[in-house]
């Protein structure tokens, strides 16, 4: 199946004091989605930003808002994230919330639902949920921090997820997040990922538009 490719820029690497300008820069660079990482300091050993910031980002951004919840009990908050403007909400299979109920809650709030897995979680453990998901997020680093290196062992998981999605006749997107640059993008895309999150690499580029285009067109 020929999937559309998307580039999602991680706000975690943006200059927080100039967020409005950073959003304008992402949009001008042809970025498809804005990736908004929410960390609660319990599910992961870091704390970022949440609902009020998302609400402001929504006002400034005209592109898809892709919210990645790294929080302990996502079902308690998904409706409010949707109300604050999230178009896609990813939550973790390793969180405490019931997966089926959380997916239902996200969809009934009008957003797309995605299930995320940490590097050590077997991909087979989420196969049963594939038919109700819009996207699977295969973490390619341990969630918690930007700027880490891509974990090669995750490649096999992406490959397996794409094979199972195809076997079921679905068109579920596969997102990869963590350590994505022009080289790792080629690897991830060659095994079936079609939504690439990039933070540090995109924001460090001299020309964000050129870098985003490299990710979108990456091919082995
Ligand atoms: C890590 C976050 C990522 C992070 C990616 O827990 O989920 O979205 O911002 O950043 P880079 O591309 O720098 O690895
Ligand atoms: Zn993320």
mmCIF file of C-alpha atoms and ligand atoms in Angstrom:
data_model
loop_
_atom_site.group_PDB
_atom_site.id
_atom_site.type_symbol
_atom_site.label_atom_id
_atom_site.label_comp_id
_atom_site.label_asym_id
_atom_site.label_seq_id
_atom_site.Cartn_x
_atom_site.Cartn_y
_atom_site.Cartn_z
ATOM 1 C CA UNK A 1 0.000 0.000 0.000
ATOM 2 C CA UNK A 2 1.331 3.439 -0.893
ATOM 3 C CA UNK A 3 1.077 5.569 2.237
ATOM 4 C CA UNK A 4 1.281 9.338 2.434
ATOM 5 C CA UNK A 5 4.375 10.545 4.277
ATOM 6 C CA UNK A 6 4.199 13.134 7.019
ATOM 7 C CA UNK A 7 6.793 15.105 8.938
ATOM 8 C CA UNK A 8 5.908 16.080 12.485
ATOM 9 C CA UNK A 9 8.161 18.659 14.174
ATOM 10 C CA UNK A 10 8.665 18.205 17.910
ATOM 11 C CA UNK A 11 7.975 21.435 19.813
ATOM 12 C CA UNK A 12 10.283 20.167 22.564
ATOM 13 C CA UNK A 13 13.234 21.409 20.507
ATOM 14 C CA UNK A 14 11.692 24.819 19.760
ATOM 15 C CA UNK A 15 12.724 28.074 21.405
ATOM 16 C CA UNK A 16 10.032 28.382 24.088
ATOM 17 C CA UNK A 17 10.460 32.134 24.497
ATOM 18 C CA UNK A 18 9.623 32.591 20.834
ATOM 19 C CA UNK A 19 7.062 29.869 20.312
ATOM 20 C CA UNK A 20 4.862 31.943 18.010
ATOM 21 C CA UNK A 21 7.762 32.608 15.639
ATOM 22 C CA UNK A 22 8.853 28.985 15.836
ATOM 23 C CA UNK A 23 5.358 27.830 14.828
ATOM 24 C CA UNK A 24 5.345 30.241 11.902
ATOM 25 C CA UNK A 25 8.754 28.904 10.853
ATOM 26 C CA UNK A 26 7.510 25.284 10.991
ATOM 27 C CA UNK A 27 4.495 26.161 8.879
ATOM 28 C CA UNK A 28 6.598 28.057 6.347
ATOM 29 C CA UNK A 29 8.931 25.074 6.137
ATOM 30 C CA UNK A 30 6.104 22.837 4.959
ATOM 31 C CA UNK A 31 5.951 20.765 8.165
ATOM 32 C CA UNK A 32 2.763 18.634 8.167
ATOM 33 C CA UNK A 33 2.231 18.264 11.908
ATOM 34 C CA UNK A 34 3.336 19.778 15.137
ATOM 35 C CA UNK A 35 4.317 17.153 17.744
ATOM 36 C CA UNK A 36 3.463 18.223 21.287
ATOM 37 C CA UNK A 37 5.107 16.099 24.013
ATOM 38 C CA UNK A 38 3.319 16.069 27.349
ATOM 39 C CA UNK A 39 5.311 14.564 30.250
ATOM 40 C CA UNK A 40 4.065 14.284 33.816
ATOM 41 C CA UNK A 41 7.276 13.509 35.713
ATOM 42 C CA UNK A 42 5.849 10.120 36.775
ATOM 43 C CA UNK A 43 5.372 8.096 33.609
ATOM 44 C CA UNK A 44 8.693 9.520 32.395
ATOM 45 C CA UNK A 45 11.460 11.246 34.373
ATOM 46 C CA UNK A 46 10.795 14.691 32.918
ATOM 47 C CA UNK A 47 8.083 17.373 32.951
ATOM 48 C CA UNK A 48 7.121 19.531 29.983
ATOM 49 C CA UNK A 49 3.976 21.546 29.236
ATOM 50 C CA UNK A 50 0.260 20.843 29.107
ATOM 51 C CA UNK A 51 -3.251 22.094 28.391
ATOM 52 C CA UNK A 52 -2.891 25.902 28.624
ATOM 53 C CA UNK A 53 0.148 25.888 26.358
ATOM 54 C CA UNK A 54 -1.582 23.619 23.839
ATOM 55 C CA UNK A 55 -4.550 25.972 23.779
ATOM 56 C CA UNK A 56 -2.286 28.876 22.822
ATOM 57 C CA UNK A 57 -0.417 26.776 20.251
ATOM 58 C CA UNK A 58 -3.779 25.874 18.697
ATOM 59 C CA UNK A 59 -4.570 29.557 18.203
ATOM 60 C CA UNK A 60 -1.252 30.156 16.460
ATOM 61 C CA UNK A 61 -0.996 26.976 14.382
ATOM 62 C CA UNK A 62 -2.921 26.084 11.279
ATOM 63 C CA UNK A 63 -1.443 22.580 10.955
ATOM 64 C CA UNK A 64 -2.273 19.209 12.492
ATOM 65 C CA UNK A 65 -1.570 19.078 16.239
ATOM 66 C CA UNK A 66 -0.172 15.684 17.151
ATOM 67 C CA UNK A 67 -0.161 15.314 20.948
ATOM 68 C CA UNK A 68 2.045 12.634 22.531
ATOM 69 C CA UNK A 69 0.929 11.937 26.102
ATOM 70 C CA UNK A 70 3.650 10.475 28.298
ATOM 71 C CA UNK A 71 1.441 10.507 31.373
ATOM 72 C CA UNK A 72 0.377 7.871 33.889
ATOM 73 C CA UNK A 73 -3.410 7.857 33.462
ATOM 74 C CA UNK A 74 -4.206 9.404 30.058
ATOM 75 C CA UNK A 75 -7.908 8.576 30.032
ATOM 76 C CA UNK A 76 -8.429 11.284 32.653
ATOM 77 C CA UNK A 77 -7.143 13.985 30.316
ATOM 78 C CA UNK A 78 -7.705 12.998 26.682
ATOM 79 C CA UNK A 79 -11.033 14.836 26.332
ATOM 80 C CA UNK A 80 -9.497 18.055 27.597
ATOM 81 C CA UNK A 81 -6.563 17.721 25.217
ATOM 82 C CA UNK A 82 -9.045 17.302 22.361
ATOM 83 C CA UNK A 83 -10.959 20.364 23.563
ATOM 84 C CA UNK A 84 -7.717 22.345 23.633
ATOM 85 C CA UNK A 85 -7.141 21.546 19.983
ATOM 86 C CA UNK A 86 -5.387 18.184 19.636
ATOM 87 C CA UNK A 87 -6.139 16.556 16.276
ATOM 88 C CA UNK A 88 -4.294 13.320 17.058
ATOM 89 C CA UNK A 89 -3.759 11.992 20.577
ATOM 90 C CA UNK A 90 -1.150 9.310 21.301
ATOM 91 C CA UNK A 91 -1.089 7.579 24.664
ATOM 92 C CA UNK A 92 1.109 4.768 25.935
ATOM 93 C CA UNK A 93 0.214 1.087 26.050
ATOM 94 C CA UNK A 94 2.329 0.975 29.240
ATOM 95 C CA UNK A 95 0.181 3.597 30.990
ATOM 96 C CA UNK A 96 -2.418 2.694 33.603
ATOM 97 C CA UNK A 97 -5.449 3.463 31.470
ATOM 98 C CA UNK A 98 -7.542 0.779 29.799
ATOM 99 C CA UNK A 99 -6.557 0.878 26.134
ATOM 100 C CA UNK A 100 -9.963 0.215 24.551
ATOM 101 C CA UNK A 101 -11.721 2.715 26.797
ATOM 102 C CA UNK A 102 -9.097 5.391 26.175
ATOM 103 C CA UNK A 103 -9.310 4.964 22.391
ATOM 104 C CA UNK A 104 -13.094 5.278 22.643
ATOM 105 C CA UNK A 105 -12.806 8.400 24.773
ATOM 106 C CA UNK A 106 -10.372 10.040 22.326
ATOM 107 C CA UNK A 107 -12.601 9.301 19.344
ATOM 108 C CA UNK A 108 -15.776 10.429 21.050
ATOM 109 C CA UNK A 109 -13.997 13.710 21.815
ATOM 110 C CA UNK A 110 -13.413 14.110 18.081
ATOM 111 C CA UNK A 111 -9.682 13.363 17.795
ATOM 112 C CA UNK A 112 -7.742 10.591 16.101
ATOM 113 C CA UNK A 113 -6.389 7.882 18.392
ATOM 114 C CA UNK A 114 -2.856 6.540 18.447
ATOM 115 C CA UNK A 115 -1.226 3.975 20.702
ATOM 116 C CA UNK A 116 2.449 4.381 21.603
ATOM 117 C CA UNK A 117 4.905 1.682 22.651
ATOM 118 C CA UNK A 118 8.213 2.106 24.439
ATOM 119 C CA UNK A 119 11.290 0.406 22.965
ATOM 120 C CA UNK A 120 11.099 -2.600 25.327
ATOM 121 C CA UNK A 121 7.398 -3.332 24.796
ATOM 122 C CA UNK A 122 6.766 -6.192 22.346
ATOM 123 C CA UNK A 123 4.849 -4.940 19.329
ATOM 124 C CA UNK A 124 2.720 -8.098 19.312
ATOM 125 C CA UNK A 125 1.112 -6.903 22.555
ATOM 126 C CA UNK A 126 -0.816 -4.209 20.686
ATOM 127 C CA UNK A 127 -1.927 -6.195 17.608
ATOM 128 C CA UNK A 128 -5.415 -6.728 19.016
ATOM 129 C CA UNK A 129 -5.998 -2.955 19.112
ATOM 130 C CA UNK A 130 -4.899 -2.219 15.533
ATOM 131 C CA UNK A 131 -8.405 -2.233 14.007
ATOM 132 C CA UNK A 132 -9.531 0.640 16.242
ATOM 133 C CA UNK A 133 -6.392 2.784 15.936
ATOM 134 C CA UNK A 134 -5.652 5.595 13.489
ATOM 135 C CA UNK A 135 -1.923 5.433 14.184
ATOM 136 C CA UNK A 136 0.700 3.395 16.032
ATOM 137 C CA UNK A 137 3.638 5.245 17.575
ATOM 138 C CA UNK A 138 6.761 3.126 17.786
ATOM 139 C CA UNK A 139 9.167 4.921 20.122
ATOM 140 C CA UNK A 140 12.669 4.739 18.709
ATOM 141 C CA UNK A 141 14.226 6.117 21.932
ATOM 142 C CA UNK A 142 13.256 5.781 25.605
ATOM 143 C CA UNK A 143 10.572 8.467 26.061
ATOM 144 C CA UNK A 144 11.489 11.438 28.226
ATOM 145 C CA UNK A 145 14.072 13.549 26.420
ATOM 146 C CA UNK A 146 14.888 14.979 23.028
ATOM 147 C CA UNK A 147 18.296 14.602 21.428
ATOM 148 C CA UNK A 148 18.885 10.880 22.062
ATOM 149 C CA UNK A 149 20.178 8.312 19.574
ATOM 150 C CA UNK A 150 17.854 6.057 17.522
ATOM 151 C CA UNK A 151 17.674 2.517 18.986
ATOM 152 C CA UNK A 152 18.321 0.053 16.108
ATOM 153 C CA UNK A 153 16.383 -2.798 17.797
ATOM 154 C CA UNK A 154 13.146 -0.905 17.168
ATOM 155 C CA UNK A 155 13.428 -1.407 13.386
ATOM 156 C CA UNK A 156 12.167 -4.969 13.612
ATOM 157 C CA UNK A 157 9.107 -3.746 15.551
ATOM 158 C CA UNK A 158 8.204 -1.214 12.866
ATOM 159 C CA UNK A 159 8.547 -3.926 10.237
ATOM 160 C CA UNK A 160 6.320 -6.326 12.178
ATOM 161 C CA UNK A 161 3.705 -3.636 12.819
ATOM 162 C CA UNK A 162 3.509 -2.763 9.106
ATOM 163 C CA UNK A 163 3.246 -6.456 8.172
ATOM 164 C CA UNK A 164 0.381 -7.002 10.624
ATOM 165 C CA UNK A 165 -1.413 -3.820 9.482
ATOM 166 C CA UNK A 166 -1.154 -5.026 5.878
ATOM 167 C CA UNK A 167 -2.273 -8.525 6.813
ATOM 168 C CA UNK A 168 -5.403 -7.057 8.397
ATOM 169 C CA UNK A 169 -6.026 -4.884 5.330
ATOM 170 C CA UNK A 170 -5.791 -1.650 7.351
ATOM 171 C CA UNK A 171 -4.237 1.678 6.402
ATOM 172 C CA UNK A 172 -3.045 2.619 9.906
ATOM 173 C CA UNK A 173 -0.229 5.157 10.028
ATOM 174 C CA UNK A 174 3.016 4.236 11.768
ATOM 175 C CA UNK A 175 4.803 7.071 13.500
ATOM 176 C CA UNK A 176 8.397 6.913 14.693
ATOM 177 C CA UNK A 177 9.682 9.258 17.377
ATOM 178 C CA UNK A 178 13.190 9.724 18.726
ATOM 179 C CA UNK A 179 16.559 10.169 17.062
ATOM 180 C CA UNK A 180 15.086 10.743 13.593
ATOM 181 C CA UNK A 181 17.427 12.391 11.075
ATOM 182 C CA UNK A 182 17.935 11.968 7.323
ATOM 183 C CA UNK A 183 19.722 8.623 7.835
ATOM 184 C CA UNK A 184 17.452 7.012 10.435
ATOM 185 C CA UNK A 185 14.418 8.269 8.457
ATOM 186 C CA UNK A 186 15.538 6.120 5.529
ATOM 187 C CA UNK A 187 15.764 3.063 7.750
ATOM 188 C CA UNK A 188 12.392 3.648 9.436
ATOM 189 C CA UNK A 189 10.597 4.379 6.164
ATOM 190 C CA UNK A 190 12.074 1.366 4.411
ATOM 191 C CA UNK A 191 10.331 -0.893 6.935
ATOM 192 C CA UNK A 192 6.966 0.887 6.851
ATOM 193 C CA UNK A 193 6.974 4.037 9.001
ATOM 194 C CA UNK A 194 5.165 6.937 7.303
ATOM 195 C CA UNK A 195 4.941 9.639 9.997
ATOM 196 C CA UNK A 196 8.346 10.917 11.098
ATOM 197 C CA UNK A 197 8.757 12.964 14.258
ATOM 198 C CA UNK A 198 11.913 15.000 14.459
ATOM 199 C CA UNK A 199 12.977 17.484 17.108
ATOM 200 C CA UNK A 200 16.651 18.248 17.566
ATOM 201 C CA UNK A 201 17.704 17.358 14.014
ATOM 202 C CA UNK A 202 15.038 19.541 12.363
ATOM 203 C CA UNK A 203 15.594 22.514 14.644
ATOM 204 C CA UNK A 204 19.365 22.351 14.273
ATOM 205 C CA UNK A 205 19.163 22.422 10.479
ATOM 206 C CA UNK A 206 20.249 25.644 8.753
ATOM 207 C CA UNK A 207 17.261 25.330 6.444
ATOM 208 C CA UNK A 208 14.262 23.682 8.079
ATOM 209 C CA UNK A 209 12.365 23.423 4.788
ATOM 210 C CA UNK A 210 15.209 21.539 3.144
ATOM 211 C CA UNK A 211 15.582 19.251 6.171
ATOM 212 C CA UNK A 212 11.844 18.480 6.266
ATOM 213 C CA UNK A 213 11.916 17.687 2.553
ATOM 214 C CA UNK A 214 14.852 15.322 3.141
ATOM 215 C CA UNK A 215 12.832 13.454 5.750
ATOM 216 C CA UNK A 216 9.735 13.273 3.580
ATOM 217 C CA UNK A 217 11.669 12.025 0.577
ATOM 218 C CA UNK A 218 14.104 9.768 2.483
ATOM 219 C CA UNK A 219 14.534 6.486 0.699
ATOM 220 C CA UNK A 220 17.069 3.712 1.015
HETATM 221 C C1 LIG B 1 10.948 12.026 23.501
HETATM 222 C C2 LIG B 1 9.882 12.717 22.725
HETATM 223 C C3 LIG B 1 10.242 13.106 21.351
HETATM 224 C C4 LIG B 1 11.401 14.076 21.217
HETATM 225 C C5 LIG B 1 12.090 13.748 19.941
HETATM 226 O O1 LIG B 1 10.380 11.450 24.627
HETATM 227 O O2 LIG B 1 8.738 11.891 22.630
HETATM 228 O O3 LIG B 1 9.121 13.591 20.623
HETATM 229 O O4 LIG B 1 11.024 15.424 21.207
HETATM 230 O O5 LIG B 1 13.236 14.506 19.838
HETATM 231 P P1 LIG B 1 14.483 14.117 18.933
HETATM 232 O O6 LIG B 1 14.033 14.154 17.505
HETATM 233 O O7 LIG B 1 15.477 15.140 19.280
HETATM 234 O O8 LIG B 1 14.903 12.717 19.348
HETATM 235 ZN ZN1 LIG B 2 7.135 12.479 21.276
#
